[in-house]
Amino acid sequence: MSAPEAPETPAAPAPEAVARHRALFRAIHRRKNPRLRQTDITVTEEAQVKRAVKATALGNAMEWYDFGVYAYLAVIIGKEFFPSGNDTAQTLSSLATFAAAFLVRPIGGMFFGPLGDRVGRKKILALTMIMMSTATLAIGLIPSYASIGVWAPVLLVLCRMVQGFSTGGEY
């Protein structure tokens, strides 16, 4: 019993055939790769492009500034928001909270990506920037562990997760 033969793939046309029917092959090539028409090009005003770039840069700078400040102040944040008298445990808790934002970023991307396709990317970008700003402001307003107890680290982790979720939606 012999193995079944694989179906043959169509070969490229022989050079003689191309030479003989040059006009036909040119027409086929044009159908596969149509020429770019002026109506195919979207023209955007330069002022509108500059405004969009500035807004995106501002949002991105605000986002990364927040991440940088949090990482820089991790030791102080650990002492203010976490209960242990052990400095190492406080710093590790603070850094774990820092990492929580990075862990939810992919979830934000999976949530906001399809939503942006349906609703519009511009609206989703504005929403994620507002979420990021609100969470950043909320972190600044959270009282310390000495004031509200266990709610301080809970609120901090929640706000960091909102920041990460919104960051995932921006990309």
Short mmCIF file of N, CA and C in Angstrom, two decimals:
data_model
loop_
_atom_site.label_atom_id
_atom_site.label_comp_id
_atom_site.label_asym_id
_atom_site.label_seq_id
_atom_site.Cartn_x
_atom_site.Cartn_y
_atom_site.Cartn_z
N MET A 1 0.84 -1.18 0.00
CA MET A 1 0.00 0.00 0.00
C MET A 1 0.89 1.24 0.00
N SER A 2 0.65 2.11 -0.93
CA SER A 2 1.50 3.30 -1.02
C SER A 2 0.84 4.48 -0.32
N ALA A 3 1.66 5.44 0.08
CA ALA A 3 1.15 6.63 0.77
C ALA A 3 0.42 7.51 -0.24
N PRO A 4 -0.64 8.19 0.22
CA PRO A 4 -1.36 9.08 -0.70
C PRO A 4 -0.46 10.22 -1.14
N GLU A 5 -0.61 10.60 -2.39
CA GLU A 5 0.22 11.67 -2.93
C GLU A 5 -0.32 13.02 -2.47
N ALA A 6 0.59 13.92 -2.16
CA ALA A 6 0.20 15.27 -1.75
C ALA A 6 -0.26 16.04 -2.98
N PRO A 7 -1.28 16.87 -2.82
CA PRO A 7 -1.74 17.65 -3.98
C PRO A 7 -0.64 18.61 -4.42
N GLU A 8 -0.52 18.75 -5.73
CA GLU A 8 0.51 19.62 -6.27
C GLU A 8 0.09 21.07 -6.11
N THR A 9 1.06 21.91 -5.75
CA THR A 9 0.78 23.34 -5.65
C THR A 9 0.96 23.95 -7.03
N PRO A 10 0.14 24.91 -7.37
CA PRO A 10 0.28 25.52 -8.70
C PRO A 10 1.62 26.23 -8.81
N ALA A 11 2.28 26.01 -9.91
CA ALA A 11 3.59 26.62 -10.13
C ALA A 11 3.42 28.05 -10.63
N ALA A 12 4.45 28.83 -10.46
CA ALA A 12 4.44 30.19 -10.98
C ALA A 12 4.42 30.11 -12.51
N PRO A 13 3.82 31.08 -13.17
CA PRO A 13 3.75 31.02 -14.63
C PRO A 13 5.15 31.04 -15.24
N ALA A 14 5.30 30.31 -16.30
CA ALA A 14 6.58 30.25 -16.99
C ALA A 14 6.88 31.61 -17.61
N PRO A 15 8.16 31.95 -17.74
CA PRO A 15 8.52 33.25 -18.31
C PRO A 15 7.95 33.46 -19.72
N GLU A 16 7.84 32.36 -20.50
CA GLU A 16 7.30 32.51 -21.86
C GLU A 16 5.84 32.96 -21.81
N ALA A 17 5.09 32.39 -20.83
CA ALA A 17 3.68 32.74 -20.71
C ALA A 17 3.53 34.21 -20.33
N VAL A 18 4.39 34.68 -19.44
CA VAL A 18 4.33 36.09 -19.04
C VAL A 18 4.64 36.98 -20.23
N ALA A 19 5.66 36.60 -21.00
CA ALA A 19 6.04 37.40 -22.16
C ALA A 19 4.93 37.40 -23.20
N ARG A 20 4.27 36.26 -23.41
CA ARG A 20 3.24 36.14 -24.42
C ARG A 20 1.98 36.91 -24.03
N HIS A 21 1.63 36.91 -22.73
CA HIS A 21 0.39 37.53 -22.28
C HIS A 21 0.68 38.64 -21.26
N ARG A 22 1.60 39.50 -21.59
CA ARG A 22 2.04 40.55 -20.67
C ARG A 22 0.87 41.41 -20.17
N ALA A 23 -0.02 41.79 -21.03
CA ALA A 23 -1.15 42.64 -20.64
C ALA A 23 -2.05 41.93 -19.65
N LEU A 24 -2.27 40.64 -19.84
CA LEU A 24 -3.11 39.87 -18.93
C LEU A 24 -2.48 39.82 -17.54
N PHE A 25 -1.18 39.53 -17.46
CA PHE A 25 -0.51 39.45 -16.16
C PHE A 25 -0.46 40.81 -15.46
N ARG A 26 -0.32 41.89 -16.26
CA ARG A 26 -0.34 43.23 -15.68
C ARG A 26 -1.71 43.52 -15.06
N ALA A 27 -2.77 43.12 -15.73
CA ALA A 27 -4.13 43.34 -15.22
C ALA A 27 -4.36 42.54 -13.94
N ILE A 28 -3.88 41.30 -13.91
CA ILE A 28 -4.02 40.48 -12.70
C ILE A 28 -3.24 41.10 -11.55
N HIS A 29 -2.04 41.57 -11.84
CA HIS A 29 -1.20 42.19 -10.80
C HIS A 29 -1.88 43.44 -10.23
N ARG A 30 -2.50 44.24 -11.12
CA ARG A 30 -3.18 45.46 -10.65
C ARG A 30 -4.37 45.13 -9.77
N ARG A 31 -5.10 44.05 -10.10
CA ARG A 31 -6.24 43.67 -9.29
C ARG A 31 -5.80 43.25 -7.89
N LYS A 32 -4.68 42.55 -7.79
CA LYS A 32 -4.17 42.12 -6.49
C LYS A 32 -3.61 43.30 -5.71
N ASN A 33 -2.97 44.22 -6.40
CA ASN A 33 -2.33 45.37 -5.76
C ASN A 33 -2.82 46.66 -6.42
N PRO A 34 -4.02 47.11 -6.08
CA PRO A 34 -4.54 48.30 -6.75
C PRO A 34 -3.70 49.54 -6.41
N ARG A 35 -3.66 50.46 -7.35
CA ARG A 35 -2.91 51.69 -7.14
C ARG A 35 -3.60 52.52 -6.06
N LEU A 36 -2.80 53.25 -5.32
CA LEU A 36 -3.32 54.12 -4.27
C LEU A 36 -4.00 55.33 -4.91
N ARG A 37 -5.23 55.58 -4.52
CA ARG A 37 -5.96 56.72 -5.04
C ARG A 37 -5.94 57.84 -4.01
N GLN A 38 -6.21 59.03 -4.44
CA GLN A 38 -6.20 60.18 -3.53
C GLN A 38 -7.30 60.04 -2.48
N THR A 39 -8.39 59.37 -2.81
CA THR A 39 -9.48 59.19 -1.84
C THR A 39 -9.12 58.17 -0.77
N ASP A 40 -8.07 57.38 -1.00
CA ASP A 40 -7.65 56.38 -0.01
C ASP A 40 -6.84 57.01 1.13
N ILE A 41 -6.37 58.22 0.95
CA ILE A 41 -5.50 58.86 1.93
C ILE A 41 -6.34 59.74 2.86
N THR A 42 -6.16 59.53 4.16
CA THR A 42 -6.84 60.36 5.14
C THR A 42 -5.94 61.53 5.48
N VAL A 43 -6.43 62.72 5.24
CA VAL A 43 -5.64 63.92 5.53
C VAL A 43 -6.10 64.48 6.86
N THR A 44 -5.15 64.68 7.76
CA THR A 44 -5.45 65.24 9.06
C THR A 44 -4.71 66.56 9.19
N GLU A 45 -5.39 67.54 9.75
CA GLU A 45 -4.76 68.84 9.92
C GLU A 45 -3.58 68.73 10.88
N GLU A 46 -2.54 69.48 10.59
CA GLU A 46 -1.32 69.43 11.39
C GLU A 46 -1.59 69.87 12.83
N ALA A 47 -2.44 70.87 13.01
CA ALA A 47 -2.76 71.35 14.37
C ALA A 47 -3.45 70.26 15.19
N GLN A 48 -4.32 69.51 14.55
CA GLN A 48 -5.03 68.43 15.25
C GLN A 48 -4.06 67.32 15.63
N VAL A 49 -3.12 67.01 14.76
CA VAL A 49 -2.12 65.98 15.06
C VAL A 49 -1.24 66.43 16.22
N LYS A 50 -0.80 67.69 16.20
CA LYS A 50 0.04 68.21 17.29
C LYS A 50 -0.70 68.17 18.62
N ARG A 51 -1.98 68.54 18.61
CA ARG A 51 -2.77 68.52 19.84
C ARG A 51 -2.90 67.09 20.38
N ALA A 52 -3.12 66.14 19.51
CA ALA A 52 -3.24 64.74 19.93
C ALA A 52 -1.92 64.23 20.49
N VAL A 53 -0.82 64.58 19.87
CA VAL A 53 0.49 64.14 20.35
C VAL A 53 0.79 64.76 21.71
N LYS A 54 0.47 66.04 21.88
CA LYS A 54 0.69 66.70 23.17
C LYS A 54 -0.15 66.07 24.28
N ALA A 55 -1.41 65.79 23.99
CA ALA A 55 -2.29 65.17 25.00
C ALA A 55 -1.80 63.78 25.37
N THR A 56 -1.38 63.02 24.39
CA THR A 56 -0.88 61.67 24.65
C THR A 56 0.42 61.73 25.45
N ALA A 57 1.29 62.65 25.09
CA ALA A 57 2.56 62.79 25.81
C ALA A 57 2.33 63.22 27.25
N LEU A 58 1.38 64.12 27.47
CA LEU A 58 1.06 64.56 28.83
C LEU A 58 0.52 63.39 29.66
N GLY A 59 -0.40 62.63 29.10
CA GLY A 59 -0.94 61.48 29.82
C GLY A 59 0.13 60.44 30.12
N ASN A 60 0.98 60.19 29.16
CA ASN A 60 2.05 59.21 29.36
C ASN A 60 3.05 59.70 30.41
N ALA A 61 3.41 60.98 30.36
CA ALA A 61 4.35 61.54 31.34
C ALA A 61 3.76 61.48 32.75
N MET A 62 2.47 61.81 32.86
CA MET A 62 1.81 61.77 34.17
C MET A 62 1.80 60.34 34.71
N GLU A 63 1.53 59.40 33.85
CA GLU A 63 1.48 58.00 34.25
C GLU A 63 2.84 57.52 34.74
N TRP A 64 3.89 57.76 33.98
CA TRP A 64 5.22 57.27 34.36
C TRP A 64 5.82 58.08 35.50
N TYR A 65 5.46 59.34 35.63
CA TYR A 65 5.91 60.13 36.77
C TYR A 65 5.37 59.49 38.06
N ASP A 66 4.11 59.13 38.04
CA ASP A 66 3.50 58.49 39.20
C ASP A 66 4.21 57.19 39.54
N PHE A 67 4.47 56.37 38.54
CA PHE A 67 5.15 55.10 38.78
C PHE A 67 6.55 55.34 39.34
N GLY A 68 7.25 56.32 38.80
CA GLY A 68 8.60 56.63 39.26
C GLY A 68 8.63 57.13 40.69
N VAL A 69 7.71 58.03 41.02
CA VAL A 69 7.64 58.57 42.38
C VAL A 69 7.31 57.46 43.37
N TYR A 70 6.38 56.60 43.02
CA TYR A 70 6.02 55.51 43.92
C TYR A 70 7.22 54.60 44.18
N ALA A 71 7.96 54.26 43.13
CA ALA A 71 9.13 53.39 43.32
C ALA A 71 10.19 54.08 44.16
N TYR A 72 10.39 55.36 43.93
CA TYR A 72 11.40 56.12 44.67
C TYR A 72 11.04 56.22 46.15
N LEU A 73 9.77 56.36 46.45
CA LEU A 73 9.32 56.54 47.84
C LEU A 73 8.80 55.25 48.48
N ALA A 74 9.17 54.10 47.95
CA ALA A 74 8.65 52.82 48.44
C ALA A 74 8.92 52.61 49.92
N VAL A 75 10.07 53.02 50.41
CA VAL A 75 10.40 52.82 51.84
C VAL A 75 9.49 53.68 52.71
N ILE A 76 9.29 54.92 52.34
CA ILE A 76 8.43 55.83 53.12
C ILE A 76 6.98 55.36 53.06
N ILE A 77 6.53 54.97 51.87
CA ILE A 77 5.16 54.48 51.72
C ILE A 77 4.94 53.24 52.56
N GLY A 78 5.93 52.36 52.61
CA GLY A 78 5.83 51.15 53.44
C GLY A 78 5.65 51.49 54.91
N LYS A 79 6.37 52.48 55.39
CA LYS A 79 6.27 52.86 56.81
C LYS A 79 4.93 53.53 57.12
N GLU A 80 4.39 54.27 56.17
CA GLU A 80 3.14 54.99 56.41
C GLU A 80 1.89 54.12 56.26
N PHE A 81 1.93 53.16 55.35
CA PHE A 81 0.72 52.42 55.01
C PHE A 81 0.66 50.98 55.51
N PHE A 82 1.77 50.44 55.97
CA PHE A 82 1.77 49.03 56.38
C PHE A 82 2.14 48.91 57.85
N PRO A 83 1.51 47.97 58.59
CA PRO A 83 1.55 47.95 60.05
C PRO A 83 2.81 47.40 60.70
N SER A 84 3.54 46.55 60.06
CA SER A 84 4.62 45.83 60.72
C SER A 84 5.72 46.77 61.22
N GLY A 85 6.34 46.39 62.33
CA GLY A 85 7.47 47.15 62.84
C GLY A 85 8.75 46.76 62.12
N ASN A 86 8.69 45.73 61.28
CA ASN A 86 9.84 45.24 60.53
C ASN A 86 9.99 46.06 59.25
N ASP A 87 11.12 46.76 59.12
CA ASP A 87 11.34 47.61 57.95
C ASP A 87 11.34 46.83 56.64
N THR A 88 11.91 45.64 56.65
CA THR A 88 11.97 44.82 55.44
C THR A 88 10.57 44.41 55.00
N ALA A 89 9.73 44.01 55.94
CA ALA A 89 8.35 43.61 55.61
C ALA A 89 7.57 44.80 55.06
N GLN A 90 7.78 45.97 55.64
CA GLN A 90 7.08 47.16 55.15
C GLN A 90 7.50 47.50 53.72
N THR A 91 8.81 47.45 53.47
CA THR A 91 9.31 47.76 52.12
C THR A 91 8.83 46.72 51.11
N LEU A 92 8.87 45.46 51.48
CA LEU A 92 8.39 44.41 50.57
C LEU A 92 6.90 44.55 50.30
N SER A 93 6.13 44.91 51.32
CA SER A 93 4.69 45.13 51.12
C SER A 93 4.46 46.30 50.17
N SER A 94 5.25 47.34 50.33
CA SER A 94 5.13 48.50 49.46
C SER A 94 5.49 48.13 48.02
N LEU A 95 6.55 47.36 47.84
CA LEU A 95 6.95 46.95 46.49
C LEU A 95 5.95 45.96 45.88
N ALA A 96 5.32 45.13 46.71
CA ALA A 96 4.28 44.23 46.20
C ALA A 96 3.08 45.03 45.72
N THR A 97 2.77 46.11 46.43
CA THR A 97 1.69 47.00 45.99
C THR A 97 2.07 47.66 44.67
N PHE A 98 3.34 48.03 44.54
CA PHE A 98 3.85 48.61 43.30
C PHE A 98 3.68 47.61 42.15
N ALA A 99 3.98 46.33 42.42
CA ALA A 99 3.87 45.29 41.40
C ALA A 99 2.42 45.00 41.02
N ALA A 100 1.50 45.23 41.93
CA ALA A 100 0.08 44.94 41.65
C ALA A 100 -0.40 45.71 40.42
N ALA A 101 0.10 46.93 40.25
CA ALA A 101 -0.29 47.73 39.09
C ALA A 101 0.16 47.07 37.79
N PHE A 102 1.34 46.48 37.81
CA PHE A 102 1.85 45.83 36.61
C PHE A 102 1.12 44.52 36.32
N LEU A 103 0.63 43.87 37.35
CA LEU A 103 -0.06 42.59 37.16
C LEU A 103 -1.43 42.76 36.50
N VAL A 104 -2.10 43.89 36.74
CA VAL A 104 -3.43 44.08 36.15
C VAL A 104 -3.38 44.81 34.81
N ARG A 105 -2.21 45.25 34.38
CA ARG A 105 -2.11 45.93 33.09
C ARG A 105 -2.63 45.10 31.92
N PRO A 106 -2.25 43.82 31.80
CA PRO A 106 -2.78 43.04 30.68
C PRO A 106 -4.31 42.91 30.71
N ILE A 107 -4.87 42.85 31.90
CA ILE A 107 -6.33 42.75 32.02
C ILE A 107 -6.97 44.04 31.50
N GLY A 108 -6.36 45.18 31.82
CA GLY A 108 -6.85 46.45 31.30
C GLY A 108 -6.79 46.50 29.79
N GLY A 109 -5.71 45.98 29.22
CA GLY A 109 -5.59 45.94 27.77
C GLY A 109 -6.63 45.05 27.13
N MET A 110 -6.88 43.89 27.75
CA MET A 110 -7.89 42.97 27.21
C MET A 110 -9.30 43.54 27.35
N PHE A 111 -9.51 44.36 28.37
CA PHE A 111 -10.84 44.95 28.57
C PHE A 111 -11.05 46.15 27.65
N PHE A 112 -10.09 47.08 27.66
CA PHE A 112 -10.28 48.33 26.92
C PHE A 112 -10.01 48.20 25.42
N GLY A 113 -9.22 47.21 24.99
CA GLY A 113 -8.94 47.04 23.56
C GLY A 113 -10.20 46.84 22.74
N PRO A 114 -10.97 45.78 23.02
CA PRO A 114 -12.21 45.59 22.26
C PRO A 114 -13.23 46.71 22.48
N LEU A 115 -13.24 47.26 23.68
CA LEU A 115 -14.16 48.37 23.96
C LEU A 115 -13.80 49.58 23.11
N GLY A 116 -12.50 49.83 22.95
CA GLY A 116 -12.05 50.93 22.10
C GLY A 116 -12.43 50.73 20.65
N ASP A 117 -12.43 49.48 20.20
CA ASP A 117 -12.85 49.20 18.83
C ASP A 117 -14.32 49.49 18.62
N ARG A 118 -15.13 49.24 19.64
CA ARG A 118 -16.58 49.47 19.53
C ARG A 118 -16.95 50.93 19.77
N VAL A 119 -16.45 51.51 20.85
CA VAL A 119 -16.86 52.85 21.27
C VAL A 119 -16.03 53.93 20.60
N GLY A 120 -14.77 53.66 20.39
CA GLY A 120 -13.86 54.65 19.82
C GLY A 120 -12.63 54.79 20.70
N ARG A 121 -11.48 54.78 20.08
CA ARG A 121 -10.23 54.82 20.84
C ARG A 121 -10.04 56.14 21.56
N LYS A 122 -10.51 57.21 20.95
CA LYS A 122 -10.34 58.53 21.56
C LYS A 122 -11.09 58.61 22.90
N LYS A 123 -12.31 58.10 22.92
CA LYS A 123 -13.09 58.11 24.16
C LYS A 123 -12.46 57.22 25.22
N ILE A 124 -11.95 56.07 24.82
CA ILE A 124 -11.33 55.15 25.77
C ILE A 124 -10.03 55.74 26.31
N LEU A 125 -9.26 56.40 25.46
CA LEU A 125 -8.03 57.05 25.94
C LEU A 125 -8.36 58.12 26.97
N ALA A 126 -9.39 58.91 26.70
CA ALA A 126 -9.80 59.94 27.66
C ALA A 126 -10.26 59.30 28.97
N LEU A 127 -11.02 58.22 28.88
CA LEU A 127 -11.50 57.53 30.08
C LEU A 127 -10.34 56.98 30.90
N THR A 128 -9.38 56.34 30.24
CA THR A 128 -8.26 55.76 30.98
C THR A 128 -7.39 56.84 31.61
N MET A 129 -7.25 57.98 30.95
CA MET A 129 -6.48 59.08 31.55
C MET A 129 -7.19 59.64 32.77
N ILE A 130 -8.51 59.72 32.72
CA ILE A 130 -9.28 60.19 33.88
C ILE A 130 -9.16 59.19 35.02
N MET A 131 -9.25 57.89 34.69
CA MET A 131 -9.10 56.86 35.73
C MET A 131 -7.73 56.96 36.39
N MET A 132 -6.69 57.14 35.58
CA MET A 132 -5.33 57.24 36.11
C MET A 132 -5.20 58.47 37.01
N SER A 133 -5.73 59.59 36.57
CA SER A 133 -5.64 60.82 37.36
C SER A 133 -6.40 60.69 38.68
N THR A 134 -7.59 60.11 38.61
CA THR A 134 -8.41 59.95 39.82
C THR A 134 -7.73 59.03 40.82
N ALA A 135 -7.18 57.92 40.35
CA ALA A 135 -6.50 56.99 41.25
C ALA A 135 -5.26 57.63 41.86
N THR A 136 -4.54 58.41 41.08
CA THR A 136 -3.35 59.10 41.60
C THR A 136 -3.73 60.10 42.67
N LEU A 137 -4.78 60.86 42.42
CA LEU A 137 -5.27 61.81 43.42
C LEU A 137 -5.72 61.08 44.68
N ALA A 138 -6.42 59.98 44.51
CA ALA A 138 -6.91 59.21 45.66
C ALA A 138 -5.76 58.69 46.51
N ILE A 139 -4.67 58.26 45.88
CA ILE A 139 -3.51 57.80 46.64
C ILE A 139 -2.96 58.93 47.49
N GLY A 140 -2.94 60.12 46.95
CA GLY A 140 -2.46 61.27 47.71
C GLY A 140 -3.35 61.63 48.87
N LEU A 141 -4.61 61.24 48.82
CA LEU A 141 -5.57 61.60 49.88
C LEU A 141 -5.80 60.48 50.90
N ILE A 142 -5.22 59.31 50.70
CA ILE A 142 -5.42 58.20 51.64
C ILE A 142 -4.69 58.50 52.94
N PRO A 143 -5.38 58.43 54.08
CA PRO A 143 -4.71 58.62 55.37
C PRO A 143 -3.76 57.46 55.67
N SER A 144 -2.88 57.64 56.62
CA SER A 144 -1.90 56.61 56.95
C SER A 144 -2.54 55.46 57.74
N TYR A 145 -1.74 54.43 57.97
CA TYR A 145 -2.19 53.26 58.74
C TYR A 145 -2.56 53.67 60.16
N ALA A 146 -1.84 54.63 60.71
CA ALA A 146 -2.11 55.08 62.08
C ALA A 146 -3.50 55.70 62.20
N SER A 147 -4.01 56.29 61.12
CA SER A 147 -5.33 56.95 61.15
C SER A 147 -6.49 55.99 60.91
N ILE A 148 -6.40 55.20 59.84
CA ILE A 148 -7.57 54.37 59.48
C ILE A 148 -7.29 52.87 59.53
N GLY A 149 -6.13 52.49 60.00
CA GLY A 149 -5.84 51.07 60.19
C GLY A 149 -5.69 50.30 58.89
N VAL A 150 -6.30 49.13 58.85
CA VAL A 150 -6.12 48.21 57.73
C VAL A 150 -6.69 48.76 56.42
N TRP A 151 -7.57 49.74 56.49
CA TRP A 151 -8.13 50.32 55.28
C TRP A 151 -7.07 51.08 54.47
N ALA A 152 -6.03 51.57 55.11
CA ALA A 152 -4.98 52.30 54.38
C ALA A 152 -4.31 51.42 53.32
N PRO A 153 -3.78 50.25 53.69
CA PRO A 153 -3.17 49.42 52.64
C PRO A 153 -4.19 48.87 51.64
N VAL A 154 -5.41 48.60 52.09
CA VAL A 154 -6.44 48.10 51.17
C VAL A 154 -6.75 49.15 50.10
N LEU A 155 -6.95 50.39 50.52
CA LEU A 155 -7.23 51.47 49.57
C LEU A 155 -6.04 51.73 48.65
N LEU A 156 -4.84 51.64 49.21
CA LEU A 156 -3.63 51.85 48.41
C LEU A 156 -3.53 50.79 47.31
N VAL A 157 -3.72 49.54 47.66
CA VAL A 157 -3.66 48.46 46.67
C VAL A 157 -4.76 48.63 45.62
N LEU A 158 -5.94 49.00 46.05
CA LEU A 158 -7.05 49.21 45.12
C LEU A 158 -6.73 50.32 44.13
N CYS A 159 -6.22 51.43 44.63
CA CYS A 159 -5.88 52.56 43.75
C CYS A 159 -4.76 52.18 42.79
N ARG A 160 -3.78 51.44 43.27
CA ARG A 160 -2.68 51.00 42.40
C ARG A 160 -3.21 50.07 41.31
N MET A 161 -4.18 49.23 41.65
CA MET A 161 -4.75 48.33 40.65
C MET A 161 -5.55 49.12 39.61
N VAL A 162 -6.24 50.16 40.03
CA VAL A 162 -6.95 51.01 39.07
C VAL A 162 -5.95 51.69 38.14
N GLN A 163 -4.83 52.13 38.71
CA GLN A 163 -3.79 52.75 37.87
C GLN A 163 -3.26 51.75 36.84
N GLY A 164 -2.97 50.55 37.26
CA GLY A 164 -2.46 49.55 36.33
C GLY A 164 -3.49 49.17 35.28
N PHE A 165 -4.74 49.04 35.69
CA PHE A 165 -5.83 48.69 34.78
C PHE A 165 -5.98 49.77 33.71
N SER A 166 -5.94 51.03 34.14
CA SER A 166 -6.08 52.12 33.17
C SER A 166 -4.86 52.22 32.26
N THR A 167 -3.68 51.94 32.80
CA THR A 167 -2.47 51.97 31.98
C THR A 167 -2.55 50.90 30.88
N GLY A 168 -3.05 49.74 31.22
CA GLY A 168 -3.21 48.68 30.22
C GLY A 168 -4.15 49.09 29.11
N GLY A 169 -5.14 49.90 29.43
CA GLY A 169 -6.09 50.36 28.43
C GLY A 169 -5.55 51.44 27.52
N GLU A 170 -4.48 52.11 27.95
CA GLU A 170 -3.93 53.18 27.13
C GLU A 170 -3.11 52.65 25.96
N TYR A 171 -2.70 51.40 26.02
CA TYR A 171 -1.82 50.87 24.97
C TYR A 171 -2.56 49.94 24.07
#
